[in-house]
Short mmCIF file of N, CA and C in Angstrom, two decimals:
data_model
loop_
_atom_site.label_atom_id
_atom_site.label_comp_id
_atom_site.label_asym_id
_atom_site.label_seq_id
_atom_site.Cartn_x
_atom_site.Cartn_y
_atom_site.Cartn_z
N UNK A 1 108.40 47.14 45.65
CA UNK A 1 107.54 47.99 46.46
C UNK A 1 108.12 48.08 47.86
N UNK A 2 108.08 49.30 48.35
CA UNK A 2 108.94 49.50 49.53
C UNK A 2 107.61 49.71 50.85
N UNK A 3 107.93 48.99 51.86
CA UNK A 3 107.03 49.07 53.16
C UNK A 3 108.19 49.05 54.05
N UNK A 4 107.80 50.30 54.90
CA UNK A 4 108.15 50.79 56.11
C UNK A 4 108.23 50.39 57.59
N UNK A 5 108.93 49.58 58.48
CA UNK A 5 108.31 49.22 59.93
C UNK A 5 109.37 49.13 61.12
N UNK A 6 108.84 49.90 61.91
CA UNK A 6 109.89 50.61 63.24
C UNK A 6 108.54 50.64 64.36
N UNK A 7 109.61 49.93 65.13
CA UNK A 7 108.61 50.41 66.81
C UNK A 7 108.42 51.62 67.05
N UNK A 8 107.64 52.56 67.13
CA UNK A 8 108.30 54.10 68.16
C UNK A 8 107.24 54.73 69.22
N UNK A 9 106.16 53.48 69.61
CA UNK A 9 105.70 53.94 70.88
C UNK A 9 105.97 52.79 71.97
N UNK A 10 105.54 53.01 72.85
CA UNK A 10 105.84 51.74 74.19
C UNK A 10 104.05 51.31 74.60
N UNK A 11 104.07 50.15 75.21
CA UNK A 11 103.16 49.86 75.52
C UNK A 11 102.13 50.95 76.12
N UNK A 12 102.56 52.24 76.98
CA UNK A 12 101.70 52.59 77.86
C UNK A 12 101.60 53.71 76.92
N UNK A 13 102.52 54.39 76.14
CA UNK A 13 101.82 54.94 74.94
C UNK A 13 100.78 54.81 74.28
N UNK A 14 100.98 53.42 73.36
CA UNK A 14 99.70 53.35 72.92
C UNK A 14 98.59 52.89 73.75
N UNK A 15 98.53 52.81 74.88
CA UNK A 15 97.39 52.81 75.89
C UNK A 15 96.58 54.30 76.24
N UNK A 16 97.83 55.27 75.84
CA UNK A 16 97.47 56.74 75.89
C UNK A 16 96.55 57.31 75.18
N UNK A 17 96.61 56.83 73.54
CA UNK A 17 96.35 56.86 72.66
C UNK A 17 94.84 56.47 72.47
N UNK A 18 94.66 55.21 72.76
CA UNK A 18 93.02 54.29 72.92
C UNK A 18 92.84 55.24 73.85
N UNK A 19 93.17 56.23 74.87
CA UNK A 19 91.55 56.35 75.80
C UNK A 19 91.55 57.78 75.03
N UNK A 20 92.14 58.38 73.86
CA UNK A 20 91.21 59.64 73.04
C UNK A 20 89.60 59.19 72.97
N UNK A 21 89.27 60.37 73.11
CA UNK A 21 87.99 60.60 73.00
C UNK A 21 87.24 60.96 71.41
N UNK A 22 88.80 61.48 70.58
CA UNK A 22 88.50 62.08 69.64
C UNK A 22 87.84 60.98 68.25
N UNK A 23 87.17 61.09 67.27
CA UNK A 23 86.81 60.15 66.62
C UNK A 23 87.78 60.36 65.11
N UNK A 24 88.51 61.61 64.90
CA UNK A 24 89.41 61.76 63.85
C UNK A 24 90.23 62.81 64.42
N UNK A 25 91.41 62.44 63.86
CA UNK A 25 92.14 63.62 63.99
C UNK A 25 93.28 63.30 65.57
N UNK A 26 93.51 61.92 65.78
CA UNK A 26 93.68 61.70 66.67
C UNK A 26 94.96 61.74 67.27
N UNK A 27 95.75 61.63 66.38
CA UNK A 27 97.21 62.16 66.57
C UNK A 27 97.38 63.84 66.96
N UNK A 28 96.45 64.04 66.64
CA UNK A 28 96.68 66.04 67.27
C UNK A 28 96.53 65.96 68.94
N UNK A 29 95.71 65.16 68.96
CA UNK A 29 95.79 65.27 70.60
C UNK A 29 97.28 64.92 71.30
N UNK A 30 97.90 64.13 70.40
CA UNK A 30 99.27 63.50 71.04
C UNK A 30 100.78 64.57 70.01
N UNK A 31 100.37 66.03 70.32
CA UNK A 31 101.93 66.45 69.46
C UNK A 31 103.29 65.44 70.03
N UNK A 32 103.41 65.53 71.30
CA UNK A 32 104.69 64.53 71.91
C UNK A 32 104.67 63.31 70.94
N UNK A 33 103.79 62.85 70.15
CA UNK A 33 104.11 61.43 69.41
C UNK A 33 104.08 62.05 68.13
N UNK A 34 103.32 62.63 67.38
CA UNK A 34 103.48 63.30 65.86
C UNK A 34 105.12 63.38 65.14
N UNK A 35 105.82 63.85 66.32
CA UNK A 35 107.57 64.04 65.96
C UNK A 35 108.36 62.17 65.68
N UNK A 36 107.59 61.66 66.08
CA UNK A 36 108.02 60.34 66.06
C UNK A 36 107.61 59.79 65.11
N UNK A 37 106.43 60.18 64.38
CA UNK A 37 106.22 59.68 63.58
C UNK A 37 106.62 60.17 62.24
N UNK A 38 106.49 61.64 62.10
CA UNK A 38 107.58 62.21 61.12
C UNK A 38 108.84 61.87 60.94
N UNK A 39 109.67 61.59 61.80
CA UNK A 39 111.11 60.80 61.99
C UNK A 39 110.68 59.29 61.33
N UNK A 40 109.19 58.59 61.62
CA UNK A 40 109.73 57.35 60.47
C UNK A 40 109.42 57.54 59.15
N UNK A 41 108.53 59.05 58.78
CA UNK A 41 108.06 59.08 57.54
C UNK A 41 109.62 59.48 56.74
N UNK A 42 110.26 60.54 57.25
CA UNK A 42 111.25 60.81 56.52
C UNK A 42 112.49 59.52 56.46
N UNK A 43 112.65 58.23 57.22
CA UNK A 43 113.36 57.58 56.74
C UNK A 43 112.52 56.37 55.66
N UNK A 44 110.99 56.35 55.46
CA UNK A 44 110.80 56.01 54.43
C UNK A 44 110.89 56.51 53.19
N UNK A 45 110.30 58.21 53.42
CA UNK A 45 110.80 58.78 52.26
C UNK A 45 111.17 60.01 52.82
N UNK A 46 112.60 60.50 52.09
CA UNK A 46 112.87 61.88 52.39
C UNK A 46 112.94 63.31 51.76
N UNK A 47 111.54 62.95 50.70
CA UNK A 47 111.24 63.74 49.75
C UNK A 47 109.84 64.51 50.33
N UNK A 48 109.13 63.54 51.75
CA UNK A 48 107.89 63.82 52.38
C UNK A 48 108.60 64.73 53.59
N UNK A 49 108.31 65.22 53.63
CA UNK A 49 108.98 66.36 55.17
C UNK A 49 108.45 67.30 56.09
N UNK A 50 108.18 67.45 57.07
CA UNK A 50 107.61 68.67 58.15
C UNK A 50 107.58 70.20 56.97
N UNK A 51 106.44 70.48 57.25
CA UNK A 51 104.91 70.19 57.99
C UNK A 51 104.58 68.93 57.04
N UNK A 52 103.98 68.31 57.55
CA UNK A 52 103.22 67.35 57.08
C UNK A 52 101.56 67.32 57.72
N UNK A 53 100.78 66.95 57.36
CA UNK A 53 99.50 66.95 58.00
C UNK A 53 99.33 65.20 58.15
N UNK A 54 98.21 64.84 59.34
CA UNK A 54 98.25 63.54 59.38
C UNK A 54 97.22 63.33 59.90
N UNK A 55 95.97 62.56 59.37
CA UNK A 55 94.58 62.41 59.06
C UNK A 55 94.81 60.99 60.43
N UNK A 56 94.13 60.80 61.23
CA UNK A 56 94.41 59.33 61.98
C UNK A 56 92.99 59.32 62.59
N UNK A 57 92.72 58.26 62.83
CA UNK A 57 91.36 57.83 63.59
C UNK A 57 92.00 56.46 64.02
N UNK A 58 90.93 56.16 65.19
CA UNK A 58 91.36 54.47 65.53
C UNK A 58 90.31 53.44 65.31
N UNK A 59 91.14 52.46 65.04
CA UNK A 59 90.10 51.54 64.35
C UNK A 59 89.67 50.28 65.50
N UNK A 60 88.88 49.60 65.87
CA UNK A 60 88.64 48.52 66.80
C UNK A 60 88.03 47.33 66.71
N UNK A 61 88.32 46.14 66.03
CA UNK A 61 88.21 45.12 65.70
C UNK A 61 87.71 43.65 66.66
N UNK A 62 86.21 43.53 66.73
CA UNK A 62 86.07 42.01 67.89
C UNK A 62 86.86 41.01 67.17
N UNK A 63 86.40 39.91 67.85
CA UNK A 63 86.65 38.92 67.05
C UNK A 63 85.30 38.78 66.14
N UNK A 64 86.15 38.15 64.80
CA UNK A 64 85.64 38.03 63.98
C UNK A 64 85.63 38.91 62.87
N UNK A 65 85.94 40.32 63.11
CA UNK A 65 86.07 41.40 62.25
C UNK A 65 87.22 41.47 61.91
N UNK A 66 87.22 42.30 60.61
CA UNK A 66 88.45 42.29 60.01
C UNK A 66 87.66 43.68 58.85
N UNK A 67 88.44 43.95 57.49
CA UNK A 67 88.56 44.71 57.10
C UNK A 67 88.04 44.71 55.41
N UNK A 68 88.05 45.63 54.29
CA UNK A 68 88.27 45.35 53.15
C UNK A 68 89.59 45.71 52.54
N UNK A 69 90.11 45.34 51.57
CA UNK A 69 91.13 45.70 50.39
C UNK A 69 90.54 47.49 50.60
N UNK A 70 91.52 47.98 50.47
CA UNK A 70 91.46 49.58 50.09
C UNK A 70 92.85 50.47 50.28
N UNK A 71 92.78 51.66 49.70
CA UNK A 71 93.68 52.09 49.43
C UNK A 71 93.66 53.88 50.31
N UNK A 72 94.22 54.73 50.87
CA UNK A 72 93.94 55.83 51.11
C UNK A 72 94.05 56.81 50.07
N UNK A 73 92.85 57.99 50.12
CA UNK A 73 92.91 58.81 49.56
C UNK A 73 93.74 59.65 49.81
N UNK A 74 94.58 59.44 48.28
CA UNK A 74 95.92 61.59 48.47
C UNK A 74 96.01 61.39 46.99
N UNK A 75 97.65 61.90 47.20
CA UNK A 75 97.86 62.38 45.99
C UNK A 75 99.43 61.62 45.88
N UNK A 76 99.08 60.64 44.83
CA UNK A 76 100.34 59.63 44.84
C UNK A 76 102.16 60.67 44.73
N UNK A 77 102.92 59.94 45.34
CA UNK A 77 104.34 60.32 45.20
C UNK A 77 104.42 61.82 46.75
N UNK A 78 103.07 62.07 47.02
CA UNK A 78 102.65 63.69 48.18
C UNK A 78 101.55 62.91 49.28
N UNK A 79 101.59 61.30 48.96
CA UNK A 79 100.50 61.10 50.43
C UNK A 79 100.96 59.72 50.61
N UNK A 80 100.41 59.35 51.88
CA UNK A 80 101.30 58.12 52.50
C UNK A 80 99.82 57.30 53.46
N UNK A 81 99.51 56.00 53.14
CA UNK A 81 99.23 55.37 54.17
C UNK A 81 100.00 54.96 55.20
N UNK A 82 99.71 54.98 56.54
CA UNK A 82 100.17 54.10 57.58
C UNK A 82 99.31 53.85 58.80
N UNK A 83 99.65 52.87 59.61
CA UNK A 83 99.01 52.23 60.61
C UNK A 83 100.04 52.32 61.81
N UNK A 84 99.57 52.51 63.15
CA UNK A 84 100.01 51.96 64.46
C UNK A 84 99.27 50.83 65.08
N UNK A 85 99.69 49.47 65.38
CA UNK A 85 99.32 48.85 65.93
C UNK A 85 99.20 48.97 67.49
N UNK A 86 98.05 49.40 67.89
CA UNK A 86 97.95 49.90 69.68
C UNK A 86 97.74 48.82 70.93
N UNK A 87 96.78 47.74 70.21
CA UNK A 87 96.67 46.83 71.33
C UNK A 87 96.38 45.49 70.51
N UNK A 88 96.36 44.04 71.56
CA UNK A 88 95.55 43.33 70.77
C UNK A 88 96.86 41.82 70.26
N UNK A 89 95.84 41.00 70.13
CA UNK A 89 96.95 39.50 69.05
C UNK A 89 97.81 39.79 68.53
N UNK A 90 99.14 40.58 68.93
CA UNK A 90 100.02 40.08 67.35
C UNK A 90 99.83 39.93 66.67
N UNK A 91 99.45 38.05 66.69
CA UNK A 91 99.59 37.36 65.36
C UNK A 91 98.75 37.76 64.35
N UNK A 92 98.00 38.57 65.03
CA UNK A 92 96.82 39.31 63.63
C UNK A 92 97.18 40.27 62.89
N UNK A 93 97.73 40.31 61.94
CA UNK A 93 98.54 41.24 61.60
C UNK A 93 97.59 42.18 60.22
N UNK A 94 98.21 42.07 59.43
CA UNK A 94 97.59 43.34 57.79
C UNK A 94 98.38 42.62 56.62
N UNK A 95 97.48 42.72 56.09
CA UNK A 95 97.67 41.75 54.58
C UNK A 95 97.95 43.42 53.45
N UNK A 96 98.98 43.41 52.88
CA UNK A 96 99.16 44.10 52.00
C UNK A 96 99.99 43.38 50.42
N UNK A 97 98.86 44.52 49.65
CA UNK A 97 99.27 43.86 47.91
C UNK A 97 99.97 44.35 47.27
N UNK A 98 101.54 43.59 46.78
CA UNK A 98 102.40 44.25 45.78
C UNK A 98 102.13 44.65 44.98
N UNK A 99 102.09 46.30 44.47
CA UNK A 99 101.46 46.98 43.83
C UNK A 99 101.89 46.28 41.95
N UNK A 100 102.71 45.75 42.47
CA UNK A 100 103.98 45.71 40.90
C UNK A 100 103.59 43.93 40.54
N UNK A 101 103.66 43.15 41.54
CA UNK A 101 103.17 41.32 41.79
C UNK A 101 101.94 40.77 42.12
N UNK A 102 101.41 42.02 42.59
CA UNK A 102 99.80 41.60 42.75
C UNK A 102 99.96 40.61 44.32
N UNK A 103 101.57 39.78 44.36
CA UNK A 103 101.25 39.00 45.86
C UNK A 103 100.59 39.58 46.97
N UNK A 104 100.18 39.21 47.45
CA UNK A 104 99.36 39.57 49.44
C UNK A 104 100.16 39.01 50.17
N UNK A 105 101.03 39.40 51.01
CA UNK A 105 101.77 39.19 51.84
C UNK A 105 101.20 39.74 53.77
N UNK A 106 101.36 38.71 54.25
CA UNK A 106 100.79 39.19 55.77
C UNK A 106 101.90 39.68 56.62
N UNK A 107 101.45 41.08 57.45
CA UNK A 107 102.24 41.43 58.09
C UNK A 107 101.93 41.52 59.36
N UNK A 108 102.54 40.81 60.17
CA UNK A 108 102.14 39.99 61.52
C UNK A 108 102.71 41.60 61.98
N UNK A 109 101.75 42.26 63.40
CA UNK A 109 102.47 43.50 63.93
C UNK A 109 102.91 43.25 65.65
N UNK A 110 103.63 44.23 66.00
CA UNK A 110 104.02 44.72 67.32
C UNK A 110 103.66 46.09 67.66
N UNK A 111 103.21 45.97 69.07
CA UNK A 111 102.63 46.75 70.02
C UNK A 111 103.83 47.68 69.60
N UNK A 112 102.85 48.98 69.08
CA UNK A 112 103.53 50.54 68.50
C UNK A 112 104.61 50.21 67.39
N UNK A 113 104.09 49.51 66.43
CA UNK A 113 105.25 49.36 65.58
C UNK A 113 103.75 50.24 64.57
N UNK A 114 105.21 50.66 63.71
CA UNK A 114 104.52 51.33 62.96
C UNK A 114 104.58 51.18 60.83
N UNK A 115 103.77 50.62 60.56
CA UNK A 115 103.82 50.23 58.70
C UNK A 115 103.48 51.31 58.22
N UNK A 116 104.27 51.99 57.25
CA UNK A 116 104.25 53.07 56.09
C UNK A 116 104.36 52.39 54.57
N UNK A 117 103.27 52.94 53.80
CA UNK A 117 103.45 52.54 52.64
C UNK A 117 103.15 53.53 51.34
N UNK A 118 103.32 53.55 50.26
CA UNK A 118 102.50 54.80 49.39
C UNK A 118 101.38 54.47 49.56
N UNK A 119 100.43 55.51 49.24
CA UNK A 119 98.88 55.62 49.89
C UNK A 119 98.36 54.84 48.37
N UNK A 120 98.79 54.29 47.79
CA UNK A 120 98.04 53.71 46.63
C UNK A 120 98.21 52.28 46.38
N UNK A 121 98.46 52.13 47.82
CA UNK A 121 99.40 50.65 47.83
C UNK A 121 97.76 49.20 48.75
N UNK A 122 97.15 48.86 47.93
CA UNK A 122 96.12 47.97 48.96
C UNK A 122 96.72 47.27 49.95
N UNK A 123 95.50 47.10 51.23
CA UNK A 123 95.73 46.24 52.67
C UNK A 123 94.36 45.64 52.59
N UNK A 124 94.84 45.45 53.69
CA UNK A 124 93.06 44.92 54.26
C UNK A 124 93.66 44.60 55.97
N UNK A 125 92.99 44.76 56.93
CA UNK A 125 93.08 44.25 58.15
C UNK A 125 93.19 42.53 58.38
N UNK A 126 93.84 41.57 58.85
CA UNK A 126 93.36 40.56 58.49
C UNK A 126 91.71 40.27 59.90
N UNK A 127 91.34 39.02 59.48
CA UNK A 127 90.30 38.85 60.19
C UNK A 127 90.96 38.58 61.29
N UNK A 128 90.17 39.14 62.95
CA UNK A 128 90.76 39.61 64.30
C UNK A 128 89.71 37.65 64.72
N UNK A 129 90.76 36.49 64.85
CA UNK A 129 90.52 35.71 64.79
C UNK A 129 90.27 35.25 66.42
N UNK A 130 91.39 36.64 67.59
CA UNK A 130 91.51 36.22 68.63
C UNK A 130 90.21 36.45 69.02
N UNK A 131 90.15 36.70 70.73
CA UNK A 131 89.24 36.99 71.17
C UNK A 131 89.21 38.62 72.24
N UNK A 132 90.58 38.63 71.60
CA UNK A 132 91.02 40.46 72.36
C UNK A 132 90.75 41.31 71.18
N UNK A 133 90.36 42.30 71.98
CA UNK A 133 90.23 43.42 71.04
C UNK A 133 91.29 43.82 70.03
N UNK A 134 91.45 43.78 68.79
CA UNK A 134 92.38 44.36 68.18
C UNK A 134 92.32 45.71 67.60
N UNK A 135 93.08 46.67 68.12
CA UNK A 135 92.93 48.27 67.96
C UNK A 135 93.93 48.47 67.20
N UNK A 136 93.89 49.81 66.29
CA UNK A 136 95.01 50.43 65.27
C UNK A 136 94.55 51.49 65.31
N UNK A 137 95.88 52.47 64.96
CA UNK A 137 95.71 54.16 64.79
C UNK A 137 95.66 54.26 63.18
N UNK A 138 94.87 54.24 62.51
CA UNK A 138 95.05 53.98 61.07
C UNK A 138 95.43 55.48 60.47
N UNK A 139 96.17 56.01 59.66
CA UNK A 139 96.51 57.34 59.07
C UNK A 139 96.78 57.64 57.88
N UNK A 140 96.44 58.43 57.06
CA UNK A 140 96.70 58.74 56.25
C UNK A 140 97.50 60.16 56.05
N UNK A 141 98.75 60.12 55.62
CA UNK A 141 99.83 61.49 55.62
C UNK A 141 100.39 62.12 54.37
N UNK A 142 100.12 63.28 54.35
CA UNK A 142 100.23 64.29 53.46
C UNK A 142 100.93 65.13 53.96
N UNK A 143 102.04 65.89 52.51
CA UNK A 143 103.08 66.75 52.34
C UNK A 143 102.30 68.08 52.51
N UNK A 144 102.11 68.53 53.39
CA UNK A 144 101.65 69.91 53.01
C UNK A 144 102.24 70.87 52.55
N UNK A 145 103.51 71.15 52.46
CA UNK A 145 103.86 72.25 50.92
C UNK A 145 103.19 71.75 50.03
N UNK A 146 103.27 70.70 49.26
CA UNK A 146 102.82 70.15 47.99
C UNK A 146 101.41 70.93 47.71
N UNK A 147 100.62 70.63 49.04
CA UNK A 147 99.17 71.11 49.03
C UNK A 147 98.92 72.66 48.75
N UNK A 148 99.80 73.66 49.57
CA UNK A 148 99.83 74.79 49.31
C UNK A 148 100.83 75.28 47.87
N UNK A 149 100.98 74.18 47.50
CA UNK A 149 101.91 75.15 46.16
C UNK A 149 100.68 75.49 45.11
#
């Protein structure tokens, strides 16, 4: 099972990002970052390609919160989960399940790094153990030719 992970915002980026106002759709407000993120979808896969559409909301975690197992809705082999990590612990990272081993493996993150995976692939947030806020741009991405064929 193949997972995806590249830095491609900077700290004051994703600081840009947290003060949207928007509650979905949150990457439209930022076209200047959308191109960056298409550049890591196509080196995960280069069968997914512009236009692409990209579903994002942000997620915000106290301590103590954390997440369930789940998977994003698309259309397997034409849709893609991924996450930006925006602020927050590191060490708190995302637990994701080998679709093929069933293992859960934790993936400790960095400020604007970004995890791509097939959208049928389970996570879960792990529990936000610190006492800082832990924020993510959570997304779900779709081929839009596929959609219009």
């Amino acid at each position: 099972m193949k997972i995806f992970k590249e830095i491609i915002f900077t700290q004051k980026e994703c600081d840009n990002i947290l003060k949207s106002n928007k509650k979905d759709n949150v990457i439209e407000e930022f076209q200047e970052y959308k191109e960056r993120i298409e550049n890591s979808v196509r080196k995960f896969r280069d069968d997914i390609f512009p236009p692409i559409f990209i579903f994002s909301w942000i997620i915000r975690y106290e301590k103590g919160e954390g997440g369930p197992w789940h998977i994003h809705r698309g259309i397997k082999e034409h849709s893609l989960s991924a996450n930006i990590f925006l602020s927050g612990n590191p060490n708190v990272g995302i637990w994701i399940r080998d679709k093929n081993s069933g293992i859960e493996t934790l993936h400790k993150n960095q400020i604007g790094q970004i995890i791509i995976m097939d959208c049928d692939v389970f996570h879960k947030p792990e529990i936000n153990y610190s006492l800082r806020q832990r924020c993510v741009l959570g997304m779900t991405i779709h081929n839009i030719n596929f959609h219009l064929e």
